[in-house]
Amino acid sequence: MKVLGIESSCDETAAAVVADGRTVLSSVVASQVAIHRPYDGVVPELASRQHIRAVVPVVTRALAEAGLAANELDGVAVTRGPGLIGALLVGFSFAKAYAWAMGLPWVGVDHLQAHVHAVFLGDDAPAFPFVALMVSGGHTCLYHVTGPTAMTPLGQTRDDAAGEAFDKVAKMLELGYPGGVVIDRIAAEGDPARVAFPRPFLNQNTFDFSFSGLKSAVRRHLETRPAAPSAEEMADIAASFQEAVVDVLVTKAIAACRRQGCRNLALVGGVAANRRLRTRLKTDAQAEGITVHIPPPVLCGDNAAMVAAAGYHQLAAGRRTSLDADVFSRHPSRIAPAA
Ligand code: KG4
Ligand code: ZN
């Protein structure tokens, strides 16, 4: 079953064709980073407009690279939420119209659960059940995954997402946008024990996270300094901040595995690219007899192959989204699977 996936929840317009939820036939991602960089963050209206420009060429390229004509597809999957409403609407409306015109079954999928499906697209897919740590620019959550369409949320961030904290701290340090990857780079030269930043919720009996207090602690640290930090001090601050985030993520992910009795842990989402997080998670998990599975780097950030993979399982289970369905910007309160 060949599924066309479409993703437009934030600042990437993406389309992909995936066979049977496992084999990526094509994956095209048009990034808007250059458009948003002058503003140090994503400008929702600019994102929507760029999605409108990009969606047709991106889908056309995805079909061409898969070597398929539209009538050789078996279904369409599209991100329904959470994300920026205007941005979501572009991909969602396009997918609806495309599926209707081509007479194809279609389904709207949850963006966070789609990130988890990225782990099935590489050579390192975990066996069920497993725990997934989903860390991106917009969300941070832990899932207990018992099947391709069975993900139970264990906890989520109560304020900022981990990637958001990376981006905001990078902005404070004037490192540019998006900042996660720059912090990753300069932190490698720094001393993670130089500044004792807080580890929010580390020892509390919850799988929820909170990163806004940590971000504020970095701001206070910078404000109380007599002068702007030197390059060496910047590296130490970046490393100390990163270590605090990594400590919390690693400790909670392993605790979740322990509580659920899982020996497999998936690390997914854009922040899964972070080298310190990958290394610490692997080392600490191994010491507990837990194996860590990470998708290929190109599938960690936003892409449509993960959307097609998530949609495949829903379509195969007979689920369909109705033509009058709408997008959603956020889950009502707790993370819940999309209808
Ligand atoms: O999954 P993603 O591409 O988009 C969302 O769904 O949000 O994640 C983007 C986030 C950004 O916050 C970015 O700074 C962060 O992932 N990120 C990183 C690294 N690479 C990307 N954060 C820390 N270290 C990295 N190497
Ligand atoms: Zn994402």
mmCIF file of N, CA, C and O in Angstrom, residues 275-339:
data_model
loop_
_atom_site.group_PDB
_atom_site.id
_atom_site.type_symbol
_atom_site.label_atom_id
_atom_site.label_comp_id
_atom_site.label_asym_id
_atom_site.label_seq_id
_atom_site.Cartn_x
_atom_site.Cartn_y
_atom_site.Cartn_z
ATOM 1 N N ARG A 275 23.701 15.649 20.074
ATOM 2 C CA ARG A 275 24.719 14.600 20.275
ATOM 3 C C ARG A 275 24.855 14.187 21.731
ATOM 4 O O ARG A 275 25.021 13.016 22.039
ATOM 5 N N ARG A 276 24.778 15.177 22.636
ATOM 6 C CA ARG A 276 24.918 14.850 24.059
ATOM 7 C C ARG A 276 23.733 13.990 24.519
ATOM 8 O O ARG A 276 23.891 13.032 25.268
ATOM 9 N N LEU A 277 22.535 14.349 24.056
ATOM 10 C CA LEU A 277 21.338 13.582 24.419
ATOM 11 C C LEU A 277 21.444 12.142 23.907
ATOM 12 O O LEU A 277 21.164 11.185 24.637
ATOM 13 N N ARG A 278 21.882 11.982 22.675
ATOM 14 C CA ARG A 278 21.999 10.637 22.098
ATOM 15 C C ARG A 278 22.992 9.792 22.888
ATOM 16 O O ARG A 278 22.722 8.636 23.234
ATOM 17 N N THR A 279 24.157 10.409 23.195
ATOM 18 C CA THR A 279 25.205 9.655 23.882
ATOM 19 C C THR A 279 24.763 9.289 25.298
ATOM 20 O O THR A 279 24.888 8.131 25.718
ATOM 21 N N ARG A 280 24.263 10.290 26.037
ATOM 22 C CA ARG A 280 23.864 10.036 27.428
ATOM 23 C C ARG A 280 22.731 9.006 27.502
ATOM 24 O O ARG A 280 22.731 8.117 28.357
ATOM 25 N N LEU A 281 21.757 9.156 26.590
ATOM 26 C CA LEU A 281 20.616 8.238 26.627
ATOM 27 C C LEU A 281 21.086 6.800 26.369
ATOM 28 O O LEU A 281 20.696 5.870 27.073
ATOM 29 N N LYS A 282 21.967 6.660 25.385
ATOM 30 C CA LYS A 282 22.453 5.306 25.052
ATOM 31 C C LYS A 282 23.233 4.712 26.217
ATOM 32 O O LYS A 282 23.016 3.556 26.592
ATOM 33 N N THR A 283 24.139 5.507 26.801
ATOM 34 C CA THR A 283 24.985 4.986 27.878
ATOM 35 C C THR A 283 24.151 4.639 29.108
ATOM 36 O O THR A 283 24.274 3.543 29.660
ATOM 37 N N ASP A 284 23.304 5.581 29.528
ATOM 38 C CA ASP A 284 22.531 5.356 30.751
ATOM 39 C C ASP A 284 21.511 4.229 30.556
ATOM 40 O O ASP A 284 21.257 3.443 31.469
ATOM 41 N N ALA A 285 20.920 4.156 29.355
ATOM 42 C CA ALA A 285 19.921 3.112 29.101
ATOM 43 C C ALA A 285 20.593 1.738 29.091
ATOM 44 O O ALA A 285 20.076 0.772 29.675
ATOM 45 N N GLN A 286 21.753 1.685 28.460
ATOM 46 C CA GLN A 286 22.481 0.411 28.370
ATOM 47 C C GLN A 286 22.773 -0.142 29.766
ATOM 48 O O GLN A 286 22.641 -1.344 30.006
ATOM 49 N N ALA A 287 23.132 0.759 30.678
ATOM 50 C CA ALA A 287 23.437 0.344 32.054
ATOM 51 C C ALA A 287 22.212 -0.283 32.725
ATOM 52 O O ALA A 287 22.344 -1.021 33.707
ATOM 53 N N GLU A 288 21.030 0.003 32.188
ATOM 54 C CA GLU A 288 19.778 -0.552 32.749
ATOM 55 C C GLU A 288 19.254 -1.702 31.897
ATOM 56 O O GLU A 288 18.114 -2.150 32.082
ATOM 57 N N GLY A 289 20.031 -2.107 30.881
ATOM 58 C CA GLY A 289 19.583 -3.187 29.998
ATOM 59 C C GLY A 289 18.517 -2.737 29.009
ATOM 60 O O GLY A 289 17.742 -3.553 28.493
ATOM 61 N N ILE A 290 18.488 -1.433 28.707
ATOM 62 C CA ILE A 290 17.496 -0.891 27.766
ATOM 63 C C ILE A 290 18.206 -0.503 26.472
ATOM 64 O O ILE A 290 19.277 0.113 26.501
ATOM 65 N N THR A 291 17.604 -0.855 25.323
ATOM 66 C CA THR A 291 18.199 -0.514 24.034
ATOM 67 C C THR A 291 17.522 0.732 23.473
ATOM 68 O O THR A 291 16.297 0.823 23.462
ATOM 69 N N VAL A 292 18.347 1.681 23.002
ATOM 70 C CA VAL A 292 17.816 2.930 22.442
ATOM 71 C C VAL A 292 17.766 2.835 20.916
ATOM 72 O O VAL A 292 18.720 2.361 20.281
ATOM 73 N N HIS A 293 16.648 3.266 20.347
ATOM 74 C CA HIS A 293 16.458 3.246 18.889
ATOM 75 C C HIS A 293 16.215 4.674 18.420
ATOM 76 O O HIS A 293 15.328 5.360 18.946
ATOM 77 N N ILE A 294 16.995 5.121 17.430
ATOM 78 C CA ILE A 294 16.865 6.498 16.937
ATOM 79 C C ILE A 294 16.698 6.457 15.414
ATOM 80 O O ILE A 294 17.443 5.741 14.734
ATOM 81 N N PRO A 295 15.726 7.198 14.867
ATOM 82 C CA PRO A 295 15.559 7.200 13.408
ATOM 83 C C PRO A 295 16.773 7.831 12.731
ATOM 84 O O PRO A 295 17.530 8.564 13.373
ATOM 85 N N PRO A 296 16.948 7.596 11.431
ATOM 86 C CA PRO A 296 18.016 8.288 10.708
ATOM 87 C C PRO A 296 17.843 9.799 10.885
ATOM 88 O O PRO A 296 16.700 10.286 10.942
ATOM 89 N N PRO A 297 18.953 10.562 10.964
ATOM 90 C CA PRO A 297 18.857 12.005 11.237
ATOM 91 C C PRO A 297 17.860 12.758 10.349
ATOM 92 O O PRO A 297 17.123 13.610 10.831
ATOM 93 N N VAL A 298 17.790 12.425 9.050
ATOM 94 C CA VAL A 298 16.878 13.178 8.164
ATOM 95 C C VAL A 298 15.411 12.955 8.529
ATOM 96 O O VAL A 298 14.547 13.727 8.111
ATOM 97 N N LEU A 299 15.136 11.917 9.296
ATOM 98 C CA LEU A 299 13.739 11.647 9.665
ATOM 99 C C LEU A 299 13.423 12.083 11.094
ATOM 100 O O LEU A 299 12.310 11.854 11.579
ATOM 101 N N CYS A 300 14.415 12.682 11.796
ATOM 102 C CA CYS A 300 14.155 13.161 13.167
ATOM 103 C C CYS A 300 13.365 14.460 13.143
ATOM 104 O O CYS A 300 12.406 14.645 13.879
ATOM 105 N N GLY A 301 13.759 15.404 12.294
ATOM 106 C CA GLY A 301 13.032 16.669 12.169
ATOM 107 C C GLY A 301 11.745 16.458 11.389
ATOM 108 O O GLY A 301 11.423 15.330 10.975
ATOM 109 N N ASP A 302 10.993 17.537 11.190
ATOM 110 C CA ASP A 302 9.707 17.417 10.499
ATOM 111 C C ASP A 302 9.889 16.905 9.074
ATOM 112 O O ASP A 302 10.741 17.391 8.327
ATOM 113 N N ASN A 303 9.082 15.920 8.716
ATOM 114 C CA ASN A 303 9.110 15.351 7.367
ATOM 115 C C ASN A 303 7.763 14.693 7.107
ATOM 116 O O ASN A 303 6.947 14.559 8.034
ATOM 117 N N ALA A 304 7.515 14.298 5.869
ATOM 118 C CA ALA A 304 6.203 13.722 5.569
ATOM 119 C C ALA A 304 6.244 12.199 5.506
ATOM 120 O O ALA A 304 5.185 11.557 5.490
ATOM 121 N N ALA A 305 7.449 11.609 5.504
ATOM 122 C CA ALA A 305 7.528 10.142 5.483
ATOM 123 C C ALA A 305 6.926 9.593 6.770
ATOM 124 O O ALA A 305 6.186 8.592 6.770
ATOM 125 N N MET A 306 7.204 10.269 7.892
ATOM 126 C CA MET A 306 6.654 9.807 9.176
ATOM 127 C C MET A 306 5.121 9.945 9.184
ATOM 128 O O MET A 306 4.422 9.141 9.799
ATOM 129 N N VAL A 307 4.616 10.946 8.471
ATOM 130 C CA VAL A 307 3.163 11.162 8.390
ATOM 131 C C VAL A 307 2.530 10.044 7.552
ATOM 132 O O VAL A 307 1.493 9.473 7.923
ATOM 133 N N ALA A 308 3.189 9.714 6.438
ATOM 134 C CA ALA A 308 2.685 8.631 5.581
ATOM 135 C C ALA A 308 2.707 7.306 6.347
ATOM 136 O O ALA A 308 1.766 6.499 6.245
ATOM 137 N N ALA A 309 3.763 7.079 7.146
ATOM 138 C CA ALA A 309 3.873 5.824 7.905
ATOM 139 C C ALA A 309 2.764 5.733 8.950
ATOM 140 O O ALA A 309 2.112 4.688 9.097
ATOM 141 N N ALA A 310 2.536 6.827 9.663
ATOM 142 C CA ALA A 310 1.469 6.829 10.673
ATOM 143 C C ALA A 310 0.112 6.626 9.999
ATOM 144 O O ALA A 310 -0.738 5.864 10.477
ATOM 145 N N GLY A 311 -0.081 7.299 8.849
ATOM 146 C CA GLY A 311 -1.357 7.215 8.142
ATOM 147 C C GLY A 311 -1.607 5.827 7.578
ATOM 148 O O GLY A 311 -2.746 5.348 7.569
ATOM 149 N N TYR A 312 -0.548 5.166 7.141
ATOM 150 C CA TYR A 312 -0.694 3.814 6.579
ATOM 151 C C TYR A 312 -1.420 2.887 7.554
ATOM 152 O O TYR A 312 -2.359 2.179 7.182
ATOM 153 N N HIS A 313 -0.970 2.915 8.825
ATOM 154 C CA HIS A 313 -1.558 1.997 9.806
ATOM 155 C C HIS A 313 -3.025 2.338 10.059
ATOM 156 O O HIS A 313 -3.845 1.443 10.273
ATOM 157 N N GLN A 314 -3.340 3.619 10.036
ATOM 158 C CA GLN A 314 -4.737 4.013 10.240
ATOM 159 C C GLN A 314 -5.593 3.600 9.044
ATOM 160 O O GLN A 314 -6.691 3.074 9.210
ATOM 161 N N LEU A 315 -5.075 3.851 7.844
ATOM 162 C CA LEU A 315 -5.829 3.489 6.641
ATOM 163 C C LEU A 315 -6.019 1.975 6.576
ATOM 164 O O LEU A 315 -7.102 1.482 6.264
ATOM 165 N N ALA A 316 -4.943 1.242 6.912
ATOM 166 C CA ALA A 316 -5.019 -0.223 6.868
ATOM 167 C C ALA A 316 -6.032 -0.745 7.888
ATOM 168 O O ALA A 316 -6.642 -1.792 7.687
ATOM 169 N N ALA A 317 -6.216 0.015 8.980
ATOM 170 C CA ALA A 317 -7.195 -0.398 10.001
ATOM 171 C C ALA A 317 -8.606 0.092 9.642
ATOM 172 O O ALA A 317 -9.540 -0.050 10.431
ATOM 173 N N GLY A 318 -8.728 0.701 8.461
ATOM 174 C CA GLY A 318 -10.053 1.114 7.980
ATOM 175 C C GLY A 318 -10.480 2.497 8.437
ATOM 176 O O GLY A 318 -11.619 2.901 8.218
ATOM 177 N N ARG A 319 -9.565 3.238 9.082
ATOM 178 C CA ARG A 319 -9.967 4.581 9.535
ATOM 179 C C ARG A 319 -9.932 5.574 8.378
ATOM 180 O O ARG A 319 -9.051 5.524 7.536
ATOM 181 N N ARG A 320 -10.898 6.458 8.387
ATOM 182 C CA ARG A 320 -10.982 7.515 7.379
ATOM 183 C C ARG A 320 -11.326 8.818 8.077
ATOM 184 O O ARG A 320 -12.017 8.816 9.087
ATOM 185 N N THR A 321 -10.864 9.930 7.534
ATOM 186 C CA THR A 321 -11.259 11.230 8.087
ATOM 187 C C THR A 321 -12.328 11.805 7.164
ATOM 188 O O THR A 321 -12.238 11.672 5.945
ATOM 189 N N SER A 322 -13.325 12.437 7.774
ATOM 190 C CA SER A 322 -14.430 12.923 6.934
ATOM 191 C C SER A 322 -14.036 14.254 6.294
ATOM 192 O O SER A 322 -13.189 14.987 6.801
ATOM 193 N N LEU A 323 -14.672 14.552 5.170
ATOM 194 C CA LEU A 323 -14.315 15.753 4.418
ATOM 195 C C LEU A 323 -14.628 17.041 5.166
ATOM 196 O O LEU A 323 -14.087 18.097 4.856
ATOM 197 N N ASP A 324 -15.512 16.963 6.182
ATOM 198 C CA ASP A 324 -15.795 18.196 6.932
ATOM 199 C C ASP A 324 -14.928 18.326 8.193
ATOM 200 O O ASP A 324 -15.136 19.219 9.011
ATOM 201 N N ALA A 325 -13.930 17.452 8.338
ATOM 202 C CA ALA A 325 -13.027 17.534 9.508
ATOM 203 C C ALA A 325 -12.169 18.796 9.414
ATOM 204 O O ALA A 325 -11.930 19.322 8.332
ATOM 205 N N ASP A 326 -11.703 19.242 10.588
ATOM 206 C CA ASP A 326 -10.881 20.451 10.642
ATOM 207 C C ASP A 326 -9.534 20.131 11.299
ATOM 208 O O ASP A 326 -9.378 19.089 11.936
ATOM 209 N N VAL A 327 -8.609 21.049 11.193
ATOM 210 C CA VAL A 327 -7.313 20.891 11.868
ATOM 211 C C VAL A 327 -7.457 21.285 13.341
ATOM 212 O O VAL A 327 -8.473 21.874 13.728
ATOM 213 N N PHE A 328 -6.445 20.967 14.169
ATOM 214 C CA PHE A 328 -6.447 21.451 15.554
ATOM 215 C C PHE A 328 -5.053 21.958 15.897
ATOM 216 O O PHE A 328 -4.056 21.366 15.500
ATOM 217 N N SER A 329 -5.004 23.088 16.631
ATOM 218 C CA SER A 329 -3.695 23.678 16.924
ATOM 219 C C SER A 329 -3.038 23.003 18.110
ATOM 220 O O SER A 329 -1.833 22.888 18.189
ATOM 221 N N ARG A 330 -3.865 22.574 19.080
ATOM 222 C CA ARG A 330 -3.301 21.883 20.243
ATOM 223 C C ARG A 330 -4.293 20.859 20.762
ATOM 224 O O ARG A 330 -5.484 20.938 20.491
ATOM 225 N N HIS A 331 -3.773 19.898 21.527
ATOM 226 C CA HIS A 331 -4.653 18.919 22.138
ATOM 227 C C HIS A 331 -5.427 19.612 23.243
ATOM 228 O O HIS A 331 -4.869 20.484 23.922
ATOM 229 N N PRO A 332 -6.670 19.242 23.469
ATOM 230 C CA PRO A 332 -7.509 19.952 24.424
ATOM 231 C C PRO A 332 -6.840 20.194 25.781
ATOM 232 O O PRO A 332 -6.754 21.317 26.214
ATOM 233 N N SER A 333 -6.314 19.161 26.435
ATOM 234 C CA SER A 333 -5.613 19.411 27.694
ATOM 235 C C SER A 333 -4.427 18.475 27.769
ATOM 236 O O SER A 333 -3.281 18.890 27.656
ATOM 237 N N ARG A 334 -4.695 17.193 27.892
ATOM 238 C CA ARG A 334 -3.629 16.212 27.837
ATOM 239 C C ARG A 334 -3.477 15.774 26.393
ATOM 240 O O ARG A 334 -4.355 15.999 25.571
ATOM 241 N N ILE A 335 -2.316 15.147 26.087
ATOM 242 C CA ILE A 335 -2.117 14.666 24.737
ATOM 243 C C ILE A 335 -3.098 13.532 24.494
ATOM 244 O O ILE A 335 -3.173 12.618 25.291
ATOM 245 N N ALA A 336 -3.821 13.606 23.411
ATOM 246 C CA ALA A 336 -4.758 12.527 23.097
ATOM 247 C C ALA A 336 -4.618 12.169 21.629
ATOM 248 O O ALA A 336 -4.306 13.030 20.820
ATOM 249 N N PRO A 337 -4.842 10.908 21.289
ATOM 250 C CA PRO A 337 -4.741 10.546 19.885
ATOM 251 C C PRO A 337 -5.804 11.289 19.071
ATOM 252 O O PRO A 337 -6.904 11.511 19.571
ATOM 253 N N ALA A 338 -5.452 11.678 17.855
ATOM 254 C CA ALA A 338 -6.436 12.355 16.993
ATOM 255 C C ALA A 338 -7.530 11.377 16.608
ATOM 256 O O ALA A 338 -7.274 10.181 16.481
ATOM 257 N N ALA A 339 -8.737 11.887 16.437
ATOM 258 C CA ALA A 339 -9.867 11.007 16.072
ATOM 259 C C ALA A 339 -9.662 10.499 14.660
ATOM 260 O O ALA A 339 -9.021 11.139 13.868
#
